[in-house]
Short mmCIF file of C-alpha atoms and ligand atoms in Angstrom, two decimals:
data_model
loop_
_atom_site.label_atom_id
_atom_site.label_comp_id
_atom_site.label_asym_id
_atom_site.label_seq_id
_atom_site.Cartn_x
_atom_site.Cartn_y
_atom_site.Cartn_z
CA UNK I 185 74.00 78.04 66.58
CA UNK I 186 75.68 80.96 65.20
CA UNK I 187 73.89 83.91 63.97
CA UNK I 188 75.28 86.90 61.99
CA UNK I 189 73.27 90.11 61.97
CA UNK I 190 73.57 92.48 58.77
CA UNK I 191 71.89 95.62 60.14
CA UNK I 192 71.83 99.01 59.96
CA UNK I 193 71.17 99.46 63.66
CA UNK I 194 72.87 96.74 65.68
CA UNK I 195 71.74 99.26 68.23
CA UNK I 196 68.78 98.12 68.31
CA UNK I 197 69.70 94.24 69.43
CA UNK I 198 71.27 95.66 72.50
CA UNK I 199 67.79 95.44 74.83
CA UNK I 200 67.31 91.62 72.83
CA UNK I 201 70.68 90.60 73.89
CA UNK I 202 69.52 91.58 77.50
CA UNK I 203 66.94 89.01 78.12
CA UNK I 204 67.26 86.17 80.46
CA UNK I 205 66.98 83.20 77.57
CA UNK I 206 69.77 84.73 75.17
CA UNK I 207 71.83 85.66 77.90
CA UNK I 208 71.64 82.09 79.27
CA UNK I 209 71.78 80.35 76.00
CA UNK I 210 74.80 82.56 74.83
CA UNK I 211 76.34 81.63 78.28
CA UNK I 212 76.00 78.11 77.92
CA UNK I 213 77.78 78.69 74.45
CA UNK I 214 74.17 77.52 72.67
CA UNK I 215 74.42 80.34 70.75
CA UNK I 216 76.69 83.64 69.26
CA UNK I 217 75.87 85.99 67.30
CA UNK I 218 77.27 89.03 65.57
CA UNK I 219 76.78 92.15 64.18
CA UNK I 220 77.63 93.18 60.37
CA UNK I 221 76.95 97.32 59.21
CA UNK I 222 77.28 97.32 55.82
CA UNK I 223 77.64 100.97 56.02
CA UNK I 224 81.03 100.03 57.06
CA UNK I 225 81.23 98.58 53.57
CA UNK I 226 80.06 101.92 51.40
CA UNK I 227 82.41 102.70 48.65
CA UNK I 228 81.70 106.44 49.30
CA UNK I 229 82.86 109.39 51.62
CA UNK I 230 79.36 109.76 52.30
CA UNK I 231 78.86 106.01 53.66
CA UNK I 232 75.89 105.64 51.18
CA UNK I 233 74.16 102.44 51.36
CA UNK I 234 70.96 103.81 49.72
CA UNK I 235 70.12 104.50 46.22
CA UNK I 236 66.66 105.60 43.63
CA UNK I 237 64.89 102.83 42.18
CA UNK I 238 65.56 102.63 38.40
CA UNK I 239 61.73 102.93 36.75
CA UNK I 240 61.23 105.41 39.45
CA UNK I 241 59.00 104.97 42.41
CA UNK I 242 59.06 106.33 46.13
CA UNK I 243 61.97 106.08 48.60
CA UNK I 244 64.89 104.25 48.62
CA UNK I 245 66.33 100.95 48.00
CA UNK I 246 69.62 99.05 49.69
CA UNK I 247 72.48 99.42 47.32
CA UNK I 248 74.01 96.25 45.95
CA UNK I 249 77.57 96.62 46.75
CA UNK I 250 77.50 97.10 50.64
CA UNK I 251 75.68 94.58 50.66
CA UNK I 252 77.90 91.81 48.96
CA UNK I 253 81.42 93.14 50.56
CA UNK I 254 79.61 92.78 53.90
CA UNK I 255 78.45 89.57 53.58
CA UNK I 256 81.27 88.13 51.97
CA UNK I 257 83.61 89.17 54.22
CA UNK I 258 81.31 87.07 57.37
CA UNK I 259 83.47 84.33 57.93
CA UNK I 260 81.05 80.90 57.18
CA UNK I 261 80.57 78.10 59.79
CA UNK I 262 79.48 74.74 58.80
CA UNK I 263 75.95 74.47 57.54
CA UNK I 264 75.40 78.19 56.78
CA UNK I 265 71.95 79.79 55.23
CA UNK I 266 71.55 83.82 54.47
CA UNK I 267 68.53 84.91 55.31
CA UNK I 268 66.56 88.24 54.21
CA UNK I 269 63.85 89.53 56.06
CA UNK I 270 61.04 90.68 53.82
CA UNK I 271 57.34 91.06 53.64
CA UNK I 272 58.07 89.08 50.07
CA UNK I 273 59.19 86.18 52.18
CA UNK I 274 57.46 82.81 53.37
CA UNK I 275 55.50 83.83 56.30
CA UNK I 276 57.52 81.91 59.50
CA UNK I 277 56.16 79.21 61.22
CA UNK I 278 56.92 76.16 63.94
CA UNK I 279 57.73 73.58 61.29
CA UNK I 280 60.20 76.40 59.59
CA UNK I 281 61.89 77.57 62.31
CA UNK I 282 62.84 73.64 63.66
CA UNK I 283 63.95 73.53 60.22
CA UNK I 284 66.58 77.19 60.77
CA UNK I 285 67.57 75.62 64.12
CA UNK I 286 69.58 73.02 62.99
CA UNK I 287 71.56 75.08 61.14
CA UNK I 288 75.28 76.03 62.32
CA UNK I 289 75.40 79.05 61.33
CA UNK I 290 72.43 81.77 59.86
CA UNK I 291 72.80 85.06 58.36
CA UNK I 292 70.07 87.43 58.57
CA UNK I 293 70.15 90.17 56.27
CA UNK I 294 67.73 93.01 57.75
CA UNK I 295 65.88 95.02 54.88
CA UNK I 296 66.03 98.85 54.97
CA UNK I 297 64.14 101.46 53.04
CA UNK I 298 61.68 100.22 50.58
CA UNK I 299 63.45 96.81 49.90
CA UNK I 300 67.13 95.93 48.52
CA UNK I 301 68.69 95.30 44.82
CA UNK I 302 66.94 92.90 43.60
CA UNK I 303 70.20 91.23 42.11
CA UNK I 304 71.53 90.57 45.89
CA UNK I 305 68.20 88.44 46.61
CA UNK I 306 68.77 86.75 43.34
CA UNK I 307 72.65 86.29 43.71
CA UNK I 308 73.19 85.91 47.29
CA UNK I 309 69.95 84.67 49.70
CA UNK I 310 69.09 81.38 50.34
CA UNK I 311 65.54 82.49 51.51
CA UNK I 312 63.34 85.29 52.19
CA UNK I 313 61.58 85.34 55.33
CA UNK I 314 58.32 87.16 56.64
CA UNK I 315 56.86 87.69 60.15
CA UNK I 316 53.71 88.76 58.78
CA UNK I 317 51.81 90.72 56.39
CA UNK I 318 51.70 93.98 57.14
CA UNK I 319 55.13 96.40 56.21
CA UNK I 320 57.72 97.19 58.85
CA UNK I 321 60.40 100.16 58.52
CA UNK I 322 63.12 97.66 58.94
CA UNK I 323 64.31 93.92 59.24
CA UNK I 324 65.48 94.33 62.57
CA UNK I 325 62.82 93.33 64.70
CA UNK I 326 61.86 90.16 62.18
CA UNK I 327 65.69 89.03 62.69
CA UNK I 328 64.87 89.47 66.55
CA UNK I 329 61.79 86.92 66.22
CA UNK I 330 63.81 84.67 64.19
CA UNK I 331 66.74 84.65 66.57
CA UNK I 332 64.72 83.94 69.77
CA UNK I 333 61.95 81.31 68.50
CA UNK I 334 64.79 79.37 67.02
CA UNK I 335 67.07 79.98 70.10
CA UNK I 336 64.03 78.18 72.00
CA UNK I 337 64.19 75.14 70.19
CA UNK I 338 67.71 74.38 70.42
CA UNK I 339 67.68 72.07 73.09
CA UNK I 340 68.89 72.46 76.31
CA UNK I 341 68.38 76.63 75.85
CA UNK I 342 65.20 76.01 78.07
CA UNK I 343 64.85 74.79 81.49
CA UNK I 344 62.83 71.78 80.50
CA UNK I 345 62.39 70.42 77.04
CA UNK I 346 58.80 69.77 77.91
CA UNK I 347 58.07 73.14 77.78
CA UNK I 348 58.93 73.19 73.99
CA UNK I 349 56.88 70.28 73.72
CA UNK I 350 54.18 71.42 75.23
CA UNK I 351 53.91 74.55 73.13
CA UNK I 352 51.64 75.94 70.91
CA UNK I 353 52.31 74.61 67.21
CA UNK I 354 54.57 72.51 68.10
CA UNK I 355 51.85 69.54 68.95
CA UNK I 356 50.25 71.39 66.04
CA UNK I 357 47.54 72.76 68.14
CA UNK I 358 46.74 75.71 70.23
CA UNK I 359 47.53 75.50 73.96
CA UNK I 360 44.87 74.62 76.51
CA UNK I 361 43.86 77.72 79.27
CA UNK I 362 46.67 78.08 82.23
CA UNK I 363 46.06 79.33 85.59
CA UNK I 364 47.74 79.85 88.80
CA UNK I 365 47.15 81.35 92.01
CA UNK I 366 44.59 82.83 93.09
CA UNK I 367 42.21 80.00 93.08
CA UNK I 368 39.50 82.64 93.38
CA UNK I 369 39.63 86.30 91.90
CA UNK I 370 36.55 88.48 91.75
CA UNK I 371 34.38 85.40 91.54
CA UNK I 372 36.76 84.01 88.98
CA UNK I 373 37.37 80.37 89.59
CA UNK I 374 40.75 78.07 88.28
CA UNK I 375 38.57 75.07 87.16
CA UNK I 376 37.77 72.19 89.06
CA UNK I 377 38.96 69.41 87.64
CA UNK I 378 42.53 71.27 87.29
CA UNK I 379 42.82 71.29 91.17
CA UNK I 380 41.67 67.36 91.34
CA UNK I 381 45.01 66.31 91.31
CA UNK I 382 43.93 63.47 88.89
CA UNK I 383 46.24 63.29 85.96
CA UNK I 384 44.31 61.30 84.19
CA UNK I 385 41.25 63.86 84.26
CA UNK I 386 43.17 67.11 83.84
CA UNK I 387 44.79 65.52 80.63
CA UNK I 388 41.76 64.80 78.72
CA UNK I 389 40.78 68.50 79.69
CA UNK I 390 43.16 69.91 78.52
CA UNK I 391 42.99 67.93 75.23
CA UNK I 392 39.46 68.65 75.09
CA UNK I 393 40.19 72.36 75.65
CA UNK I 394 43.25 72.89 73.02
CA UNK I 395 40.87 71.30 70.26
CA UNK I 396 38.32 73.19 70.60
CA UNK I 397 40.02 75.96 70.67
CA UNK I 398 42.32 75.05 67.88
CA UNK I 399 39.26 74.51 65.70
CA UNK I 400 37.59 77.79 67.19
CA UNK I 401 40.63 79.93 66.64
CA UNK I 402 42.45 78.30 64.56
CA UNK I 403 40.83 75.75 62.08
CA UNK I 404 43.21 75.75 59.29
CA UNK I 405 46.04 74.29 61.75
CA UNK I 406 43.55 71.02 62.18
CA UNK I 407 43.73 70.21 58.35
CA UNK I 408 43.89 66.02 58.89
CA UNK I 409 44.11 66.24 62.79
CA UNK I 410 40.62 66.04 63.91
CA UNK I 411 41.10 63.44 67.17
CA UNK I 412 43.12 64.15 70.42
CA UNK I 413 45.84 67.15 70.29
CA UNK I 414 48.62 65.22 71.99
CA UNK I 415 48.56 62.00 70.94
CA UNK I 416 51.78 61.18 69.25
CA UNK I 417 51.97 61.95 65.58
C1 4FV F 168 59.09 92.56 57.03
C2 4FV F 168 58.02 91.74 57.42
C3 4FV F 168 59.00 93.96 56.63
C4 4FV F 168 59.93 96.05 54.29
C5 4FV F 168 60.77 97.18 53.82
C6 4FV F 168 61.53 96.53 55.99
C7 4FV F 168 60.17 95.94 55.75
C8 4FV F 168 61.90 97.29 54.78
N1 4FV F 168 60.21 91.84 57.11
N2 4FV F 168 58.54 90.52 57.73
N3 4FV F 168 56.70 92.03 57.49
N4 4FV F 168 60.17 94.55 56.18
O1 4FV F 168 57.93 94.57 56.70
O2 4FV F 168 59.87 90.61 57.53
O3 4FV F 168 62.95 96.66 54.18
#
């Protein structure tokens, strides 16, 4: 998988590009990714990238041409997608981001000031993406989420698959408690049955425990799924 970063501040992918599961996966050749300022792009001695809002209306907005001469001058791989990170977008999700991770190649266009030309969005992204709602000053961390929940699901990124499996979401419920040593902490005990050693017992536990928890937490993810969380769908 191949990603392409338009940014502002590549800068700021430095400490991302530092952890142990990017590292690895970008060793293992799982993964690339590059950087794209399309302030190298500005038409203007000034290196403007940033322009009024016809209509008026507070701050700034991305101008259109560093934009496009940036992005079309990212050389495409295979099954490409461009990306813009946006509060506008579709919120991400599990099912979404299996979907971006069998892509060869994404392009993730982080927003800057109050938004970009709305003619790029129409013209040149595929889709608009959203971590949440609630407004960010940039795109940058958004592309960051994107880049490492996908880079999880390409397999053989993480140790074990099963770990992917076992996620959150991706058996469409939430995951069961966890503990590990100490057995005992201030009176605080690891549950029986999870130190039984029967499989058998500690399974339906744990089902028992993501449902209810799921349904708790989390009831619009049960929609149809009302019976055991890990039974094959
Ligand atoms: C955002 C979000 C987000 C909006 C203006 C950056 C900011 C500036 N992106 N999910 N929430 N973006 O708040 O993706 O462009």
């Amino acid at each position: 998988m191949r990603f392409d970063v338009m940014t502002l501040f590549p800068g700021m992918f430095d400490g991302f590009r530092q952890t142990q599961i990017w590292k690895r996966a970008e060793a293992g050749g799982l993964v690339s990714c590059d950087f794209h300022d399309p302030r190298d792009f500005s038409r203007d001695v000034h290196r403007t990238v940033d322009d009024t809002p016809y209509g008026g209306g507070a701050g700034m907005l991305l101008k259109i041409e560093p934009l496009v001469d940036c992005l079309e001058a990212i050389p495409r791989v295979g099954k490409s997608k461009v990306l813009l990170t946006s509060p506008q977008g579709k919120t991400l999700n599990h099912p979404k981001l299996l979907e971006l991770a069998s892509w060869d190649q994404l392009i993730i266009v982080c927003g800057r000031y109050e938004g970009v030309d709305e003619r790029f969005i129409e013209g040149w992204v595929d889709e608009s993406f959203s971590i949440g709602d609630y407004v960010l000053a940039g795109g940058e961390l958004p592309a960051m989420v994107l880049m490492e929940a996908a880079t999880r699901l390409i397999p053989g990124v993480l140790g074990n698959q099963e770990s992917v499996d076992q996620d959150s979401f991706s058996s469409g419920f939430l995951k069961y408690p966890q503990y590990t040593r100490p057995v005992d902490f201030r009176g605080r005990q690891v549950p029986e049955v999870l130190r039984s050693g029967h499989h058998e017992l500690i399974k339906r536990w744990r089902d028992e425990q993501a449902l209810e928890r799921t349904s708790r937490l989390r009831p619009d993810l049960l929609g149809d799924k009302q019976s055991e969380p890990h039974k094959k769908r």
